[in-house]
Amino acid sequence: MISIKISYIKRSNLRILLSLILISALNNFNAFGFQEQEINFTEYKGEVLDEASKKPLIFATLAVQESNITTVTNTEGQFSLKIPEEKMSSTVLISFLGYKTRLVSISQLNKKKNKIFLTISVTELAEINISAPKNAESLVRETLTKKGKNYFDDPTLMTAFYRETIKKRRKNVSLSEAVVNIYKTPYTSHRNDAVQLYKARKSTDYTKMDTVALKLQGGPFNALYIDIMKYPEFIFSNESLDDYTFSFDSSTRINNKLIYVINFEQKSSVQRPMYKGKLYIDQENKILTSAIYSLNITNKDDAARMFVRRKPRNAKVWPTEIAYRVDYREKNNKWYYGYSNVLLEFKINWDKKLFNSVYSMTCEMAVTDWEKNHIQSMPKAKERIKTSIILSDEAIGFSDPDFWGEYNIIEPEKSIESAIKKIQRQLKRSKNKSGTSTP
């Protein structure tokens, strides 16, 4: 699912290749993609907060009703939502797991400073027991078999925003962002989804990384393949389901619907690294609405063997945390992949060095718009990106402040925003010195 390339940049070209799950190659497809158009839009910024504690709600969903336009809040609860002129009379639906859904008229929004408060949805104990299944594993198996009934069964063309970052401890050393077209095949289809790169930008400062240069392979596929309902083989294959223990947790709500919370973890008799986490399943229709889970890395040597393919002889590399999240959205009683993120943290210990190097890599992707792909077209092989893509090698710099135009993006965190502003200042100084523009 994720591949990381680490190049040793001090007198050596030897590379380390870390791979979470091998990614299948895509087939050849025909071209069909979004065309850039002149669209009048208004951008609204703000925060989504807990009404009682005033704490930010991370990854809350904002959706414009009577459209397929959506976005999510960042890790600071902040959002940016661009709304076309023809949708200005609509309302925005704000939802978050465990909270009451709220509707806000666009006419009530301020362009730059909005604070939207959500209240916790209290689930009555008696309500939880109504028609509650007795076997958590059977519920999970039933949910997986219902993807044809509950999820998109037509080819769909999605617009998505993707971001990946690499940090050394707390310092950003690499940042890449992209708008991509996802050619989503039906959930019952065995064909993989295809991805086309539309716009991308990047920044990399390898001087902060000492003796190694890291690159994340796979780009948007790292986030896309976390779609459990489309790609269950990466976590819940027919064979691996028997290796997990499933149990019920306290129920919750999302979009005013009762949600079963299922805990899962690998059985004690299973030795290889597997996953543990929570599945959020709609009570009425047995639909997976969210999943939050992580890889068991209790045995760091086993985890290292799972990831590390090659490494310098004088270095030891192992992951310290690998975590995932996927959220689904609903439209006309059908569900689809809406948002996902991945966190990978690891250490590199060098021989004869007192301190180790600590790195974190994150990637996230949010579907911001979609339409039915009625003619079932796909991009040609030369137009679609490969699963081995390194986005930071494909993208350009951060020189254009209006780069995204009307496209919705995930609002950058303060640390990322500061890094971007620093890059833009450096580009401006460079331009003034040379008298020429910098890409």
Tab-separated table of C-alpha atoms in Angstrom, residues 111-385:
chain	number	residue	atom	x	y	z
A	111	LYS	CA	-15.951	34.431	3.794
A	112	LYS	CA	-13.018	34.258	6.213
A	113	LYS	CA	-14.125	33.657	9.808
A	114	ASN	CA	-16.687	30.945	10.503
A	115	LYS	CA	-16.970	28.960	13.697
A	116	ILE	CA	-19.369	26.048	13.343
A	117	PHE	CA	-20.202	24.191	16.566
A	118	LEU	CA	-21.454	20.605	16.722
A	119	THR	CA	-23.045	18.889	19.719
A	120	ILE	CA	-22.432	15.326	20.816
A	121	SER	CA	-25.151	12.860	19.863
A	122	VAL	CA	-26.163	10.874	22.940
A	123	THR	CA	-27.067	7.250	22.217
A	124	GLU	CA	-29.613	5.771	24.576
A	125	LEU	CA	-28.646	2.402	26.079
A	126	ALA	CA	-32.030	0.890	25.282
A	127	GLU	CA	-31.647	1.919	21.654
A	128	ILE	CA	-28.339	0.091	21.369
A	129	ASN	CA	-29.902	-3.231	22.299
A	130	ILE	CA	-32.635	-3.115	19.669
A	131	SER	CA	-31.971	-5.815	17.066
A	132	ALA	CA	-28.317	-5.906	18.061
A	133	PRO	CA	-26.491	-8.847	16.454
A	134	LYS	CA	-24.862	-11.245	18.877
A	135	ASN	CA	-21.802	-12.053	16.793
A	136	ALA	CA	-19.451	-9.201	15.793
A	137	GLU	CA	-17.539	-11.315	13.286
A	138	SER	CA	-20.729	-12.313	11.475
A	139	LEU	CA	-21.688	-8.636	11.240
A	140	VAL	CA	-18.334	-7.783	9.636
A	141	ARG	CA	-18.623	-10.653	7.153
A	142	GLU	CA	-22.165	-9.612	6.249
A	143	THR	CA	-21.038	-6.005	5.741
A	144	LEU	CA	-18.241	-7.048	3.374
A	145	THR	CA	-20.639	-9.111	1.259
A	146	LYS	CA	-23.060	-6.180	0.816
A	147	LYS	CA	-20.737	-3.851	-1.076
A	148	GLY	CA	-22.645	-4.434	-4.309
A	149	LYS	CA	-25.901	-3.341	-2.693
A	150	ASN	CA	-24.696	-0.465	-0.531
A	151	TYR	CA	-21.859	1.172	-2.496
A	152	PHE	CA	-21.571	2.817	-5.904
A	153	ASP	CA	-22.391	0.272	-8.582
A	154	ASP	CA	-21.652	2.566	-11.558
A	155	PRO	CA	-18.285	3.769	-12.884
A	156	THR	CA	-17.592	7.162	-11.334
A	157	LEU	CA	-15.192	9.977	-12.161
A	158	MET	CA	-13.976	11.714	-9.018
A	159	THR	CA	-11.957	14.843	-8.367
A	160	ALA	CA	-9.726	14.484	-5.295
A	161	PHE	CA	-7.143	16.529	-3.434
A	162	TYR	CA	-4.039	14.671	-2.257
A	163	ARG	CA	-1.266	15.790	0.111
A	164	GLU	CA	1.834	14.012	1.389
A	165	THR	CA	4.459	15.257	3.836
A	166	ILE	CA	7.769	14.007	5.169
A	167	LYS	CA	9.076	15.338	8.445
A	168	LYS	CA	12.307	14.884	10.347
A	169	ARG	CA	11.025	15.011	13.894
A	170	ARG	CA	8.832	18.161	13.715
A	171	LYS	CA	10.417	19.874	10.724
A	172	ASN	CA	8.852	19.616	7.256
A	173	VAL	CA	11.460	18.455	4.757
A	174	SER	CA	9.189	17.493	1.877
A	175	LEU	CA	5.673	18.537	0.901
A	176	SER	CA	3.735	17.515	-2.212
A	177	GLU	CA	0.114	18.273	-3.181
A	178	ALA	CA	-2.010	17.311	-6.149
A	179	VAL	CA	-5.461	17.414	-7.682
A	180	VAL	CA	-6.160	14.063	-9.312
A	181	ASN	CA	-8.918	12.443	-11.343
A	182	ILE	CA	-9.928	9.039	-9.936
A	183	TYR	CA	-11.612	6.672	-12.382
A	184	LYS	CA	-13.504	4.638	-9.814
A	185	THR	CA	-14.774	1.273	-10.985
A	186	PRO	CA	-17.907	-0.282	-9.400
A	187	TYR	CA	-17.338	-1.810	-5.982
A	188	THR	CA	-18.268	-5.225	-7.366
A	189	SER	CA	-15.728	-4.969	-10.185
A	190	HIS	CA	-12.367	-6.742	-9.949
A	191	ARG	CA	-10.759	-3.989	-12.043
A	192	ASN	CA	-8.547	-1.575	-10.130
A	193	ASP	CA	-9.256	2.130	-10.050
A	194	ALA	CA	-7.149	4.363	-12.306
A	195	VAL	CA	-5.698	7.749	-11.358
A	196	GLN	CA	-4.758	10.679	-13.586
A	197	LEU	CA	-2.579	13.527	-12.321
A	198	TYR	CA	-4.208	16.886	-13.077
A	199	LYS	CA	-2.224	19.446	-11.070
A	200	ALA	CA	0.661	19.036	-8.637
A	201	ARG	CA	3.176	21.122	-6.723
A	202	LYS	CA	5.980	20.290	-4.309
A	203	SER	CA	8.827	21.448	-2.102
A	204	THR	CA	11.773	19.424	-0.859
A	205	ASP	CA	14.603	20.491	1.440
A	206	TYR	CA	16.978	17.565	1.746
A	207	THR	CA	19.511	19.658	3.669
A	208	LYS	CA	17.389	18.999	6.779
A	209	MET	CA	17.598	15.235	6.336
A	210	ASP	CA	21.309	14.791	7.117
A	211	THR	CA	22.549	11.644	5.402
A	212	VAL	CA	19.356	10.328	3.803
A	213	ALA	CA	16.880	11.481	1.187
A	214	LEU	CA	13.380	10.050	1.517
A	215	LYS	CA	10.785	9.768	-1.215
A	216	LEU	CA	7.306	8.314	-0.925
A	217	GLN	CA	6.429	5.923	-3.741
A	218	GLY	CA	2.857	5.340	-4.837
A	219	GLY	CA	1.491	8.844	-4.290
A	220	PRO	CA	-2.336	8.893	-4.328
A	221	PHE	CA	-2.513	5.084	-4.501
A	222	ASN	CA	-1.250	4.950	-0.911
A	223	ALA	CA	-4.490	6.633	0.186
A	224	LEU	CA	-6.783	5.067	-2.425
A	225	TYR	CA	-5.990	1.457	-1.552
A	226	ILE	CA	-7.178	1.987	2.025
A	227	ASP	CA	-10.706	1.795	0.620
A	228	ILE	CA	-11.485	-1.449	2.475
A	229	MET	CA	-14.744	-2.093	0.655
A	230	LYS	CA	-13.047	-1.882	-2.741
A	231	TYR	CA	-9.790	-3.577	-1.713
A	232	PRO	CA	-10.620	-5.892	1.223
A	233	GLU	CA	-7.723	-8.193	0.291
A	234	PHE	CA	-5.260	-5.726	1.835
A	235	ILE	CA	-6.678	-6.306	5.335
A	236	PHE	CA	-9.738	-8.601	5.365
A	237	SER	CA	-9.240	-11.328	2.807
A	238	ASN	CA	-11.359	-14.467	3.151
A	239	GLU	CA	-8.364	-16.228	4.651
A	240	SER	CA	-7.203	-13.478	7.046
A	241	LEU	CA	-10.659	-12.911	8.594
A	242	ASP	CA	-10.195	-16.107	10.598
A	243	ASP	CA	-7.039	-14.633	12.163
A	244	TYR	CA	-8.905	-11.776	13.869
A	245	THR	CA	-10.993	-11.502	17.025
A	246	PHE	CA	-14.014	-9.180	16.698
A	247	SER	CA	-15.970	-7.621	19.568
A	248	PHE	CA	-18.586	-4.921	20.145
A	249	ASP	CA	-17.719	-1.512	21.598
A	250	SER	CA	-20.137	1.268	22.622
A	251	SER	CA	-22.318	2.406	19.730
A	252	THR	CA	-22.285	5.929	18.310
A	253	ARG	CA	-23.969	8.027	15.612
A	254	ILE	CA	-23.122	9.703	12.321
A	255	ASN	CA	-25.553	11.684	10.149
A	256	ASN	CA	-28.173	10.863	12.813
A	257	LYS	CA	-27.817	7.125	12.128
A	258	LEU	CA	-27.026	4.520	14.764
A	259	ILE	CA	-23.557	3.031	14.212
A	260	TYR	CA	-22.151	-0.191	15.648
A	261	VAL	CA	-18.509	0.079	16.708
A	262	ILE	CA	-16.551	-3.165	16.205
A	263	ASN	CA	-13.119	-3.705	17.728
A	264	PHE	CA	-10.782	-6.094	15.950
A	265	GLU	CA	-7.305	-7.423	16.644
A	266	GLN	CA	-5.231	-10.392	15.602
A	267	LYS	CA	-5.547	-13.587	17.601
A	268	SER	CA	-2.755	-14.309	20.058
A	269	SER	CA	-1.899	-17.471	18.163
A	270	VAL	CA	-1.096	-15.468	14.995
A	271	GLN	CA	2.562	-14.478	14.919
A	272	ARG	CA	2.870	-12.316	11.787
A	273	PRO	CA	2.139	-8.563	12.043
A	274	MET	CA	-1.536	-7.834	11.333
A	275	TYR	CA	-3.940	-5.023	12.149
A	276	LYS	CA	-6.063	-3.800	15.028
A	277	GLY	CA	-8.619	-1.038	15.209
A	278	LYS	CA	-12.285	-0.092	14.977
A	279	LEU	CA	-14.929	-0.516	12.284
A	280	TYR	CA	-17.995	1.746	12.237
A	281	ILE	CA	-20.974	-0.084	10.727
A	282	ASP	CA	-24.423	1.360	10.039
A	283	GLN	CA	-26.981	-0.566	12.100
A	284	GLU	CA	-29.861	-0.539	9.636
A	285	ASN	CA	-28.194	-1.446	6.353
A	286	LYS	CA	-24.903	-3.020	7.499
A	287	ILE	CA	-22.661	-0.439	5.821
A	288	LEU	CA	-19.043	0.322	6.715
A	289	THR	CA	-19.014	4.103	7.223
A	290	SER	CA	-15.488	4.483	8.689
A	291	ALA	CA	-12.484	2.453	9.776
A	292	ILE	CA	-9.549	3.473	11.970
A	293	TYR	CA	-6.767	0.945	12.445
A	294	SER	CA	-3.024	0.375	12.784
A	295	LEU	CA	-0.425	-2.301	12.144
A	296	ASN	CA	0.762	-4.418	15.056
A	297	ILE	CA	4.471	-3.655	15.363
A	298	THR	CA	5.108	-5.217	18.765
A	299	ASN	CA	7.942	-7.190	17.214
A	300	LYS	CA	9.993	-4.485	15.532
A	301	ASP	CA	12.220	-7.005	13.750
A	302	ASP	CA	9.192	-8.630	12.084
A	303	ALA	CA	7.830	-5.199	11.190
A	304	ALA	CA	11.207	-4.191	9.742
A	305	ARG	CA	11.346	-7.326	7.590
A	306	MET	CA	7.870	-6.500	6.333
A	307	PHE	CA	8.995	-3.050	5.184
A	308	VAL	CA	12.720	-2.954	4.499
A	309	ARG	CA	13.931	-4.367	1.194
A	310	ARG	CA	17.471	-2.938	1.043
A	311	LYS	CA	19.489	-0.779	3.395
A	312	PRO	CA	23.024	0.473	4.028
A	313	ARG	CA	25.047	-1.974	6.093
A	314	ASN	CA	25.663	0.593	8.811
A	315	ALA	CA	21.982	1.360	9.435
A	316	LYS	CA	19.047	-0.294	11.152
A	317	VAL	CA	15.547	0.791	10.109
A	318	TRP	CA	12.226	-0.070	11.690
A	319	PRO	CA	8.733	1.463	11.876
A	320	THR	CA	7.453	2.777	15.198
A	321	GLU	CA	3.847	3.502	14.138
A	322	ILE	CA	1.712	2.724	11.097
A	323	ALA	CA	-1.867	4.013	11.223
A	324	TYR	CA	-4.770	4.318	8.768
A	325	ARG	CA	-8.177	5.933	8.479
A	326	VAL	CA	-10.874	5.716	5.797
A	327	ASP	CA	-14.256	7.488	5.727
A	328	TYR	CA	-17.191	6.906	3.383
A	329	ARG	CA	-19.913	9.313	2.293
A	330	GLU	CA	-23.526	8.816	1.266
A	331	LYS	CA	-25.397	10.058	-1.773
A	332	ASN	CA	-28.907	8.877	-2.699
A	333	ASN	CA	-28.658	5.849	-0.380
A	334	LYS	CA	-25.369	4.748	-1.961
A	335	TRP	CA	-21.987	5.053	-0.264
A	336	TYR	CA	-18.572	5.823	-1.722
A	337	TYR	CA	-14.962	6.433	-0.718
A	338	GLY	CA	-14.629	9.977	0.610
A	339	TYR	CA	-11.433	10.443	2.625
A	340	SER	CA	-8.414	8.512	3.886
A	341	ASN	CA	-5.076	9.128	5.540
A	342	VAL	CA	-1.941	7.197	6.425
A	343	LEU	CA	0.733	7.844	9.043
A	344	LEU	CA	4.089	6.083	8.985
A	345	GLU	CA	6.749	6.809	11.599
A	346	PHE	CA	10.108	5.085	11.710
A	347	LYS	CA	13.646	5.324	13.092
A	348	ILE	CA	17.023	4.941	11.447
A	349	ASN	CA	19.891	3.965	13.741
A	350	TRP	CA	23.361	4.491	12.317
A	351	ASP	CA	26.386	2.571	13.595
A	352	LYS	CA	28.866	4.666	15.562
A	353	LYS	CA	26.359	7.528	15.928
A	354	LEU	CA	25.022	8.586	19.305
A	355	PHE	CA	21.586	9.767	18.112
A	356	ASN	CA	19.071	8.098	15.822
A	357	SER	CA	17.022	9.777	13.090
A	358	VAL	CA	13.244	9.930	13.512
A	359	TYR	CA	11.029	10.499	10.483
A	360	SER	CA	7.289	10.629	9.886
A	361	MET	CA	5.502	10.361	6.564
A	362	THR	CA	1.835	11.173	6.108
A	363	CYS	CA	-0.501	11.196	3.155
A	364	GLU	CA	-4.183	12.042	2.882
A	365	MET	CA	-6.733	12.312	0.099
A	366	ALA	CA	-10.261	13.729	0.005
A	367	VAL	CA	-12.807	13.390	-2.792
A	368	THR	CA	-14.061	16.926	-3.424
A	369	ASP	CA	-16.431	16.333	-6.370
A	370	TRP	CA	-17.654	13.504	-8.598
A	371	GLU	CA	-19.885	12.621	-11.518
A	372	LYS	CA	-21.098	9.370	-13.064
A	373	ASN	CA	-18.767	8.016	-15.729
A	374	HIS	CA	-21.589	6.947	-18.047
A	375	ILE	CA	-19.377	6.146	-21.028
A	376	GLN	CA	-17.046	4.101	-18.778
A	377	SER	CA	-13.930	5.721	-20.183
A	378	MET	CA	-10.493	5.379	-18.617
A	379	PRO	CA	-7.230	7.226	-19.265
A	380	LYS	CA	-4.744	5.722	-21.694
A	381	ALA	CA	-1.657	4.091	-20.223
A	382	LYS	CA	0.520	7.152	-20.909
A	383	GLU	CA	-2.032	9.453	-19.246
A	384	ARG	CA	-2.575	7.555	-16.007
A	385	ILE	CA	-0.052	7.586	-13.200
